[in-house]
Amino acid sequence: MPWNDKFECMPVEELKKFQLQKLKETIAWVSEKIPFYKNKFREMRITAEDIKSLEDVAKLPFTVKTDLRDNYPFGLCAVPLEEVVRVHASSGTTGKPITGPYTQEDLDQWIECMARTLYAAGIRKEDVVQNAYGHGLFTGGLGFHQGAAALGCTVVPTGAGMTERQITIMQDFKSDVLFATPSYALTIAERAEEMKVDIRKLPLRVGVFGAEPWTEGMRQEIEERMGIKAQEAFGLTELCGPGVAYDAADQNGLYINEDHFLAEVVDPQTLEPLPEGEKGELIFTALQRRAMPMIRYRTKDITRLWREPGHEGRTFIRMDKIYGRSDDMLIISGVNVFPSQIEALLLEIEEVEPQYQLVVSKKGYLDHLSVRVEGKPEIYEAGEDRRHEIEGKIAGHIKGNMGIGVNVELVDAKAIARSEGKAVRVIDERPKQER
Ligand code: AMP
């Protein structure tokens, strides 16, 4: 049974009615409280009365990251700061950070969304949970902390980093659960192997991983190396942080907390809504937030939505694992390439470690992709010829599956920097104006 079967298992028609009501209330709220939306709606001559069905959400304007940057820090906040009880922020890679302010009501809703996420992962009150997400402005640390606290778990807020200490704590405290980014989970697994600690023999039973794209292959790798179930959480600062979507024990898609977030998928070029089942950019409208409800927020994340009767009676619409971000998509020899596609193929090669980086450079007018990946220790012992043979094998595997020619370099062991948070997978060496 889910954490909150009233909402998680609500009949779809009833759920849609609930969403429509909340959508209208949110439109009325933001048009009254946030000048940015008030002006936009006035220009477009839209009022809450124009929203008669959920499909009418398509009449509303999009919100993009630069709107948040332009209104930094609190220009999009609907309530006075004295009603804001917490502010998180995300730095992103360029420019000013964006902020996520919360009222107490917003925090309570977030905790509820995280409790659903963790309960669906099989976490219970008796569990000792080790929270290795960064604690601070990043939403991961406190988001997971509060969710686990709501379940009544014993929470150990280790934060990210100090990997050896993570492993010692895991042994000493007999942690049942680990929270981390998938790339940091792998860093922990690898360090434990070096310390001759077999995590598979420890009580650790489940991990909840997210905050960055990772493939099914990476999930299997983590499950095998740690001897756990690797569950997933998805979210973004603009909406609340983690807790927007989560998978259940069947690991078959991520359920979107639909009573809180209305999801759409649009064509990233035309921005036209796409039917269920088609891949495109994920858009969210917050339905119950008070401090900073986003209207049609463009996540840049690429996925597909689908609805089927779910695990333990869940009715929420599901999304596939994120394929990648539209701004991480590379075009190599005319082919659209997401880093996750390369990751999936690398994980099929048994001679390499799941530690890789993609380097994009310019050769003449064309973009060129180099794949830097580490081999398993025995490859290095076998000498140069074997190394080149594996490089050829990987290049052939990528060519055979994606039709693109890439340069593969089997780099030295530990040459790729280990991640403690969100892994840096792509290094862009192209001149800035040619990206
Ligand atoms: P931030 O607001 O800094 O936490 O970043 C949010 C972004 O992280 C999302 O828009 C996604 O691109 C990424 N992200 C979060 N969770 C996941 C996940 N489970 N799978 C893939 N990407 C994720």
Short mmCIF file of C-alpha atoms and ligand atoms in Angstrom, two decimals:
data_model
loop_
_atom_site.label_atom_id
_atom_site.label_comp_id
_atom_site.label_asym_id
_atom_site.label_seq_id
_atom_site.Cartn_x
_atom_site.Cartn_y
_atom_site.Cartn_z
CA MET A 1 0.00 0.00 0.00
CA PRO A 2 1.39 3.47 -0.88
CA TRP A 3 2.10 6.16 1.75
CA ASN A 4 -0.96 8.22 0.76
CA ASP A 5 -3.41 6.01 -1.10
CA LYS A 6 -6.07 8.74 -1.08
CA PHE A 7 -4.04 10.67 -3.65
CA GLU A 8 -1.58 8.10 -5.04
CA CYS A 9 -4.46 5.75 -5.93
CA MET A 10 -7.15 8.33 -6.69
CA PRO A 11 -9.36 7.37 -9.66
CA VAL A 12 -8.03 9.25 -12.69
CA GLU A 13 -11.23 11.23 -13.36
CA GLU A 14 -11.36 12.45 -9.77
CA LEU A 15 -7.63 13.28 -9.88
CA LYS A 16 -8.12 15.35 -13.04
CA LYS A 17 -11.00 17.26 -11.43
CA PHE A 18 -8.80 17.97 -8.43
CA GLN A 19 -6.00 19.18 -10.71
CA LEU A 20 -8.32 21.48 -12.65
CA GLN A 21 -9.61 23.07 -9.47
CA LYS A 22 -6.05 23.61 -8.18
CA LEU A 23 -4.90 24.94 -11.56
CA LYS A 24 -7.63 27.59 -11.53
CA GLU A 25 -6.76 28.56 -7.96
CA THR A 26 -3.07 28.83 -8.85
CA ILE A 27 -3.75 31.02 -11.88
CA ALA A 28 -5.90 33.31 -9.75
CA TRP A 29 -3.19 33.35 -7.03
CA VAL A 30 -0.25 34.20 -9.32
CA SER A 31 -2.19 36.77 -11.33
CA GLU A 32 -2.98 38.57 -8.10
CA LYS A 33 0.37 38.18 -6.32
CA ILE A 34 3.18 38.05 -8.90
CA PRO A 35 3.54 41.11 -11.20
CA PHE A 36 5.53 39.00 -13.72
CA TYR A 37 2.54 36.71 -14.29
CA LYS A 38 -0.05 39.47 -13.87
CA ASN A 39 1.55 41.36 -16.77
CA LYS A 40 2.00 38.30 -18.93
CA PHE A 41 -1.61 37.21 -18.48
CA ARG A 42 -2.85 40.73 -19.12
CA GLU A 43 -0.85 40.92 -22.37
CA MET A 44 -2.26 37.57 -23.45
CA ARG A 45 -5.75 38.43 -22.15
CA ILE A 46 -5.96 35.32 -20.00
CA THR A 47 -7.78 34.99 -16.70
CA ALA A 48 -8.54 32.02 -14.43
CA GLU A 49 -12.01 31.86 -16.08
CA ASP A 50 -10.41 30.87 -19.40
CA ILE A 51 -9.21 27.63 -17.85
CA LYS A 52 -12.15 25.28 -18.38
CA SER A 53 -10.28 22.01 -18.87
CA LEU A 54 -6.79 20.71 -18.13
CA GLU A 55 -5.95 21.01 -21.83
CA ASP A 56 -6.44 24.78 -21.50
CA VAL A 57 -3.10 24.86 -19.70
CA ALA A 58 -1.67 25.12 -23.25
CA LYS A 59 -3.10 28.67 -23.42
CA LEU A 60 -0.76 29.76 -20.65
CA PRO A 61 2.72 31.21 -21.24
CA PHE A 62 5.87 29.21 -20.50
CA THR A 63 8.30 30.13 -17.73
CA VAL A 64 12.02 29.61 -18.38
CA LYS A 65 15.16 29.67 -16.28
CA THR A 66 16.14 33.16 -17.44
CA ASP A 67 12.83 34.47 -16.05
CA LEU A 68 14.01 33.25 -12.65
CA ARG A 69 17.46 34.74 -13.13
CA ASP A 70 16.03 38.07 -14.30
CA ASN A 71 13.87 38.20 -11.18
CA TYR A 72 16.60 37.05 -8.79
CA PRO A 73 16.36 36.73 -5.85
CA PHE A 74 12.68 37.17 -4.90
CA GLY A 75 10.98 38.90 -7.85
CA LEU A 76 8.77 35.85 -8.51
CA CYS A 77 7.84 35.33 -4.88
CA ALA A 78 4.11 35.61 -4.25
CA VAL A 79 4.34 36.25 -0.52
CA PRO A 80 6.25 38.76 1.62
CA LEU A 81 9.59 37.43 2.91
CA GLU A 82 8.25 37.27 6.46
CA GLU A 83 6.03 34.40 5.30
CA VAL A 84 8.97 32.59 3.71
CA VAL A 85 10.48 30.06 6.13
CA ARG A 86 13.24 28.61 3.91
CA VAL A 87 15.13 29.49 0.74
CA HIS A 88 17.09 26.98 -1.35
CA ALA A 89 19.07 27.84 -4.47
CA SER A 90 20.60 26.14 -7.47
CA SER A 91 23.74 27.54 -9.00
CA GLY A 92 23.45 25.99 -12.45
CA THR A 93 26.49 26.36 -14.66
CA THR A 94 26.20 29.95 -15.81
CA GLY A 95 25.08 33.27 -14.45
CA LYS A 96 23.27 33.99 -11.23
CA PRO A 97 21.72 31.21 -9.18
CA ILE A 98 17.98 30.73 -9.04
CA THR A 99 16.11 30.67 -5.76
CA GLY A 100 13.41 28.44 -4.34
CA PRO A 101 11.49 30.14 -1.51
CA TYR A 102 9.05 28.09 0.63
CA THR A 103 6.23 29.00 2.98
CA GLN A 104 5.54 26.57 5.83
CA GLU A 105 2.71 25.13 3.71
CA ASP A 106 5.15 24.59 0.80
CA LEU A 107 7.57 22.80 3.12
CA ASP A 108 4.80 20.54 4.44
CA GLN A 109 3.79 19.63 0.88
CA TRP A 110 7.40 18.90 -0.03
CA ILE A 111 7.78 16.64 3.01
CA GLU A 112 4.62 14.79 1.94
CA CYS A 113 5.99 14.30 -1.60
CA MET A 114 9.30 13.01 -0.22
CA ALA A 115 7.54 10.68 2.22
CA ARG A 116 5.65 9.12 -0.72
CA THR A 117 8.95 8.76 -2.60
CA LEU A 118 10.80 7.04 0.23
CA TYR A 119 7.90 4.83 1.28
CA ALA A 120 7.54 3.66 -2.35
CA ALA A 121 11.24 2.69 -2.23
CA GLY A 122 10.42 0.33 0.64
CA ILE A 123 11.90 2.50 3.41
CA ARG A 124 10.25 2.18 6.81
CA LYS A 125 10.41 3.65 10.31
CA GLU A 126 12.88 1.00 11.54
CA ASP A 127 15.52 1.95 8.96
CA VAL A 128 18.80 3.72 9.57
CA VAL A 129 19.27 6.05 6.61
CA GLN A 130 22.55 7.58 5.57
CA ASN A 131 21.98 10.79 3.67
CA ALA A 132 25.00 11.51 1.46
CA TYR A 133 23.43 14.29 -0.63
CA GLY A 134 24.98 17.73 -0.24
CA HIS A 135 23.29 19.56 2.64
CA GLY A 136 22.84 23.28 2.22
CA LEU A 137 21.40 25.41 -0.56
CA PHE A 138 21.04 22.29 -2.75
CA THR A 139 17.59 20.78 -2.19
CA GLY A 140 18.86 17.17 -2.05
CA GLY A 141 20.17 17.07 1.52
CA LEU A 142 17.31 18.68 3.41
CA GLY A 143 14.65 17.33 1.04
CA PHE A 144 15.61 13.73 1.71
CA HIS A 145 16.25 14.44 5.38
CA GLN A 146 12.75 15.75 6.00
CA GLY A 147 11.10 12.92 4.06
CA ALA A 148 12.95 10.26 6.05
CA ALA A 149 12.20 12.10 9.30
CA ALA A 150 8.48 12.10 8.40
CA LEU A 151 8.66 8.32 8.06
CA GLY A 152 10.24 8.18 11.51
CA CYS A 153 13.56 6.75 10.29
CA THR A 154 16.87 7.16 12.08
CA VAL A 155 18.51 9.77 9.86
CA VAL A 156 22.30 10.11 9.65
CA PRO A 157 23.07 13.36 7.75
CA THR A 158 26.58 12.52 6.53
CA GLY A 159 26.37 14.98 3.63
CA ALA A 160 28.42 14.46 0.47
CA GLY A 161 32.15 13.72 0.55
CA MET A 162 34.62 12.17 3.04
CA THR A 163 34.04 8.89 1.30
CA GLU A 164 36.04 6.70 3.66
CA ARG A 165 34.04 8.03 6.58
CA GLN A 166 30.83 7.24 4.69
CA ILE A 167 31.94 3.63 4.51
CA THR A 168 32.96 3.46 8.16
CA ILE A 169 29.62 4.93 9.22
CA MET A 170 27.82 2.51 6.94
CA GLN A 171 29.57 -0.33 8.79
CA ASP A 172 29.38 1.06 12.33
CA PHE A 173 25.79 2.36 12.22
CA LYS A 174 24.58 -0.57 10.11
CA SER A 175 22.88 1.76 7.63
CA ASP A 176 19.94 0.14 5.83
CA VAL A 177 19.49 2.93 3.31
CA LEU A 178 21.74 5.28 1.30
CA PHE A 179 20.72 8.56 -0.34
CA ALA A 180 23.17 10.01 -2.88
CA THR A 181 23.57 10.98 -6.50
CA PRO A 182 24.09 7.81 -8.59
CA SER A 183 27.59 8.94 -9.50
CA TYR A 184 28.47 9.41 -5.83
CA ALA A 185 27.00 6.00 -4.98
CA LEU A 186 29.42 4.55 -7.51
CA THR A 187 32.30 6.51 -5.98
CA ILE A 188 31.39 5.01 -2.57
CA ALA A 189 31.16 1.50 -4.04
CA GLU A 190 34.56 1.85 -5.66
CA ARG A 191 36.25 3.24 -2.52
CA ALA A 192 34.76 0.42 -0.44
CA GLU A 193 36.24 -2.13 -2.85
CA GLU A 194 39.65 -0.46 -2.46
CA MET A 195 39.25 -0.57 1.35
CA LYS A 196 38.36 -4.28 1.03
CA VAL A 197 34.92 -3.64 2.51
CA ASP A 198 32.23 -5.71 0.83
CA ILE A 199 29.13 -3.50 0.93
CA ARG A 200 27.10 -6.48 -0.31
CA LYS A 201 27.70 -8.13 3.06
CA LEU A 202 26.59 -5.06 5.06
CA PRO A 203 22.93 -4.49 6.07
CA LEU A 204 22.52 -1.81 3.34
CA ARG A 205 19.35 -2.78 1.47
CA VAL A 206 18.17 0.14 -0.65
CA GLY A 207 19.43 3.38 -2.16
CA VAL A 208 17.41 6.32 -3.46
CA PHE A 209 19.36 8.06 -6.16
CA GLY A 210 18.68 11.09 -8.36
CA ALA A 211 19.57 14.70 -9.17
CA GLU A 212 21.36 13.71 -12.41
CA PRO A 213 20.61 11.53 -15.44
CA TRP A 214 21.61 7.87 -15.10
CA THR A 215 20.81 4.86 -17.24
CA GLU A 216 19.27 1.47 -16.47
CA GLY A 217 22.77 0.06 -17.01
CA MET A 218 24.09 2.31 -14.25
CA ARG A 219 21.24 1.21 -11.98
CA GLN A 220 22.20 -2.45 -12.49
CA GLU A 221 25.87 -1.70 -11.92
CA ILE A 222 25.11 0.01 -8.58
CA GLU A 223 22.68 -2.74 -7.54
CA GLU A 224 25.27 -5.43 -8.22
CA ARG A 225 28.24 -3.65 -6.66
CA MET A 226 26.35 -2.72 -3.49
CA GLY A 227 23.92 -5.63 -3.31
CA ILE A 228 20.94 -3.26 -2.95
CA LYS A 229 17.81 -2.10 -4.75
CA ALA A 230 18.58 1.22 -6.47
CA GLN A 231 15.42 3.36 -6.50
CA GLU A 232 15.02 6.76 -8.09
CA ALA A 233 13.85 10.26 -7.17
CA PHE A 234 13.43 13.16 -9.58
CA GLY A 235 12.90 16.86 -9.02
CA LEU A 236 14.17 20.39 -9.47
CA THR A 237 14.67 23.43 -7.29
CA GLU A 238 12.14 25.44 -9.29
CA LEU A 239 9.33 23.08 -8.23
CA CYS A 240 10.41 22.10 -4.68
CA GLY A 241 13.46 19.87 -5.19
CA PRO A 242 13.36 16.05 -5.13
CA GLY A 243 9.92 14.52 -4.69
CA VAL A 244 8.36 15.59 -7.99
CA ALA A 245 8.49 11.99 -9.28
CA TYR A 246 9.66 8.62 -7.94
CA ASP A 247 9.67 4.97 -8.85
CA ALA A 248 8.17 2.07 -6.92
CA ALA A 249 9.37 -1.48 -6.25
CA ASP A 250 8.68 -2.57 -9.84
CA GLN A 251 11.13 0.09 -11.14
CA ASN A 252 8.89 0.73 -14.10
CA GLY A 253 8.82 4.46 -14.73
CA LEU A 254 8.56 7.34 -12.26
CA TYR A 255 5.18 8.34 -10.81
CA ILE A 256 4.60 12.10 -10.92
CA ASN A 257 2.98 13.57 -7.80
CA GLU A 258 0.09 14.75 -9.93
CA ASP A 259 -1.96 16.34 -7.18
CA HIS A 260 0.95 18.80 -6.83
CA PHE A 261 2.38 19.03 -10.33
CA LEU A 262 0.64 19.08 -13.70
CA ALA A 263 2.96 17.54 -16.29
CA GLU A 264 3.04 18.07 -20.05
CA VAL A 265 5.49 17.10 -22.76
CA VAL A 266 6.06 19.50 -25.66
CA ASP A 267 8.10 19.46 -28.84
CA PRO A 268 11.27 21.32 -27.77
CA GLN A 269 11.44 23.18 -31.10
CA THR A 270 7.81 24.15 -31.80
CA LEU A 271 6.72 24.03 -28.13
CA GLU A 272 3.48 22.37 -29.24
CA PRO A 273 2.02 19.87 -26.74
CA LEU A 274 2.73 16.23 -27.64
CA PRO A 275 0.36 13.32 -26.96
CA GLU A 276 1.10 10.82 -24.20
CA GLY A 277 3.80 8.37 -25.24
CA GLU A 278 5.81 10.82 -27.32
CA LYS A 279 9.24 11.96 -26.30
CA GLY A 280 9.85 15.68 -25.75
CA GLU A 281 10.57 18.38 -23.18
CA LEU A 282 8.95 18.02 -19.80
CA ILE A 283 6.89 20.99 -18.59
CA PHE A 284 5.45 21.40 -15.11
CA THR A 285 2.85 23.65 -13.56
CA ALA A 286 2.82 23.71 -9.76
CA LEU A 287 -0.72 23.22 -8.46
CA GLN A 288 -0.52 23.89 -4.75
CA ARG A 289 2.58 25.94 -4.04
CA ARG A 290 2.26 29.30 -2.34
CA ALA A 291 5.61 31.11 -2.40
CA MET A 292 6.71 30.55 -5.98
CA PRO A 293 4.29 28.52 -8.09
CA MET A 294 5.77 27.95 -11.53
CA ILE A 295 3.46 28.11 -14.53
CA ARG A 296 4.43 25.83 -17.44
CA TYR A 297 8.05 25.65 -16.36
CA ARG A 298 10.36 24.38 -19.11
CA THR A 299 12.63 21.85 -17.44
CA LYS A 300 14.77 21.12 -20.56
CA ASP A 301 14.58 17.47 -19.44
CA ILE A 302 13.64 15.01 -22.18
CA THR A 303 11.24 12.15 -21.43
CA ARG A 304 7.91 10.54 -22.29
CA LEU A 305 4.68 10.41 -20.25
CA TRP A 306 2.38 7.40 -20.02
CA ARG A 307 -0.50 6.29 -17.87
CA GLU A 308 -1.27 2.70 -16.96
CA PRO A 309 -2.60 1.10 -13.79
CA GLY A 310 0.45 1.26 -11.52
CA HIS A 311 2.21 -0.73 -8.82
CA GLU A 312 0.09 -1.18 -5.64
CA GLY A 313 -2.84 0.60 -7.32
CA ARG A 314 -1.09 3.87 -8.10
CA THR A 315 -2.92 5.94 -10.70
CA PHE A 316 -0.43 8.80 -11.24
CA ILE A 317 0.91 9.37 -14.73
CA ARG A 318 4.43 8.03 -15.20
CA MET A 319 7.53 9.40 -16.91
CA ASP A 320 10.43 7.42 -18.32
CA LYS A 321 13.85 7.86 -16.85
CA ILE A 322 15.17 11.19 -18.14
CA TYR A 323 17.02 10.60 -21.43
CA GLY A 324 19.01 13.78 -20.98
CA ARG A 325 18.66 17.54 -21.04
CA SER A 326 18.01 19.30 -24.33
CA ASP A 327 20.93 21.60 -23.50
CA ASP A 328 23.25 18.57 -23.11
CA MET A 329 22.27 17.18 -26.49
CA LEU A 330 25.14 17.06 -28.96
CA ILE A 331 24.87 16.85 -32.72
CA ILE A 332 27.60 14.61 -34.05
CA SER A 333 27.69 13.91 -37.81
CA GLY A 334 24.08 15.07 -37.96
CA VAL A 335 22.96 12.62 -35.27
CA ASN A 336 21.40 13.81 -32.01
CA VAL A 337 23.42 12.33 -29.18
CA PHE A 338 22.59 12.34 -25.48
CA PRO A 339 25.39 11.46 -23.06
CA SER A 340 23.08 8.80 -21.55
CA GLN A 341 23.08 6.90 -24.87
CA ILE A 342 26.86 6.66 -24.76
CA GLU A 343 26.69 5.65 -21.07
CA ALA A 344 24.28 2.81 -21.90
CA LEU A 345 26.62 1.49 -24.61
CA LEU A 346 29.75 1.78 -22.44
CA LEU A 347 28.07 -0.23 -19.69
CA GLU A 348 27.61 -3.06 -22.19
CA ILE A 349 31.39 -3.39 -22.59
CA GLU A 350 32.68 -5.68 -19.88
CA GLU A 351 36.30 -4.50 -20.03
CA VAL A 352 35.55 -0.94 -18.87
CA GLU A 353 34.60 0.79 -15.63
CA PRO A 354 31.48 3.00 -15.57
CA GLN A 355 33.72 6.09 -15.29
CA TYR A 356 33.64 8.21 -18.42
CA GLN A 357 33.69 11.71 -19.83
CA LEU A 358 32.73 13.05 -23.24
CA VAL A 359 34.85 15.74 -24.84
CA VAL A 360 33.31 17.76 -27.68
CA SER A 361 35.64 19.70 -29.94
CA LYS A 362 35.56 21.31 -33.35
CA LYS A 363 37.34 19.73 -36.32
CA GLY A 364 36.98 22.14 -39.25
CA TYR A 365 33.24 22.86 -39.37
CA LEU A 366 32.21 19.65 -37.66
CA ASP A 367 31.70 18.75 -34.04
CA HIS A 368 33.83 15.86 -32.94
CA LEU A 369 33.26 13.58 -29.97
CA SER A 370 35.94 11.86 -27.90
CA VAL A 371 34.96 9.29 -25.32
CA ARG A 372 37.34 9.01 -22.41
CA VAL A 373 36.72 5.92 -20.34
CA GLU A 374 38.60 3.90 -17.75
CA GLY A 375 39.34 0.21 -18.25
CA LYS A 376 39.15 -2.57 -15.66
CA PRO A 377 42.55 -3.07 -13.90
CA GLU A 378 43.41 -6.23 -15.87
CA ILE A 379 43.29 -4.27 -19.14
CA TYR A 380 46.19 -2.09 -18.04
CA GLU A 381 48.24 -5.12 -17.04
CA ALA A 382 47.70 -6.69 -20.49
CA GLY A 383 49.66 -3.95 -22.33
CA GLU A 384 49.25 -1.41 -25.15
CA ASP A 385 47.91 -3.75 -27.82
CA ARG A 386 45.07 -4.94 -25.64
CA ARG A 387 44.28 -1.33 -24.75
CA HIS A 388 43.98 -0.38 -28.43
CA GLU A 389 41.91 -3.45 -29.10
CA ILE A 390 39.37 -2.39 -26.46
CA GLU A 391 39.33 1.17 -27.79
CA GLY A 392 38.49 -0.22 -31.24
CA LYS A 393 35.81 -2.46 -29.74
CA ILE A 394 34.11 0.48 -28.00
CA ALA A 395 34.27 2.71 -31.09
CA GLY A 396 32.80 -0.14 -33.15
CA HIS A 397 30.01 -0.69 -30.62
CA ILE A 398 29.07 3.02 -30.70
CA LYS A 399 29.28 3.15 -34.51
CA GLY A 400 27.21 -0.02 -34.85
CA ASN A 401 24.46 1.26 -32.55
CA MET A 402 24.36 4.99 -33.21
CA GLY A 403 26.01 5.32 -36.60
CA ILE A 404 28.52 7.91 -35.42
CA GLY A 405 32.30 7.80 -35.50
CA VAL A 406 33.89 8.75 -32.19
CA ASN A 407 37.43 8.74 -30.92
CA VAL A 408 37.82 6.44 -27.90
CA GLU A 409 40.60 6.84 -25.38
CA LEU A 410 41.10 4.28 -22.66
CA VAL A 411 42.48 6.61 -20.02
CA ASP A 412 44.58 5.60 -17.01
CA ALA A 413 42.89 4.19 -13.94
CA LYS A 414 41.43 7.03 -11.82
CA ALA A 415 42.05 9.61 -14.56
CA ILE A 416 38.37 10.64 -14.49
CA ALA A 417 37.59 12.84 -11.47
CA ARG A 418 35.26 11.03 -9.05
CA SER A 419 31.94 12.69 -8.32
CA GLU A 420 30.54 13.57 -4.90
CA GLY A 421 27.47 15.32 -6.31
CA LYS A 422 26.30 15.81 -9.87
CA ALA A 423 28.87 14.24 -12.21
CA VAL A 424 30.38 16.35 -15.00
CA ARG A 425 29.96 14.12 -18.06
CA VAL A 426 30.56 16.55 -20.92
CA ILE A 427 33.57 18.80 -21.47
CA ASP A 428 32.91 21.27 -24.24
CA GLU A 429 36.09 22.46 -25.93
CA ARG A 430 34.32 24.21 -28.81
CA PRO A 431 34.75 27.99 -29.07
CA LYS A 432 31.87 29.57 -27.11
CA GLN A 433 30.26 31.23 -30.14
CA GLU A 434 30.16 27.92 -32.06
CA ARG A 435 28.27 25.81 -29.51
P1 AMP B 1 18.63 21.16 -9.38
O1 AMP B 1 17.49 22.09 -9.34
O2 AMP B 1 19.95 21.87 -9.34
O3 AMP B 1 18.55 20.08 -8.37
O4 AMP B 1 18.61 20.43 -10.80
C1 AMP B 1 17.44 19.85 -11.33
C2 AMP B 1 17.78 19.05 -12.54
O5 AMP B 1 18.51 17.87 -12.17
C3 AMP B 1 16.59 18.51 -13.29
O6 AMP B 1 16.00 19.46 -14.14
C4 AMP B 1 17.22 17.35 -14.06
O7 AMP B 1 17.92 17.82 -15.19
C5 AMP B 1 18.22 16.81 -13.06
N1 AMP B 1 17.65 15.65 -12.33
C6 AMP B 1 17.11 15.62 -11.10
N2 AMP B 1 16.72 14.36 -10.78
C7 AMP B 1 16.98 13.59 -11.84
C8 AMP B 1 16.79 12.20 -12.16
N3 AMP B 1 16.28 11.34 -11.30
N4 AMP B 1 17.17 11.79 -13.39
C9 AMP B 1 17.71 12.64 -14.28
N5 AMP B 1 17.91 13.94 -14.04
C10 AMP B 1 17.57 14.42 -12.85
#
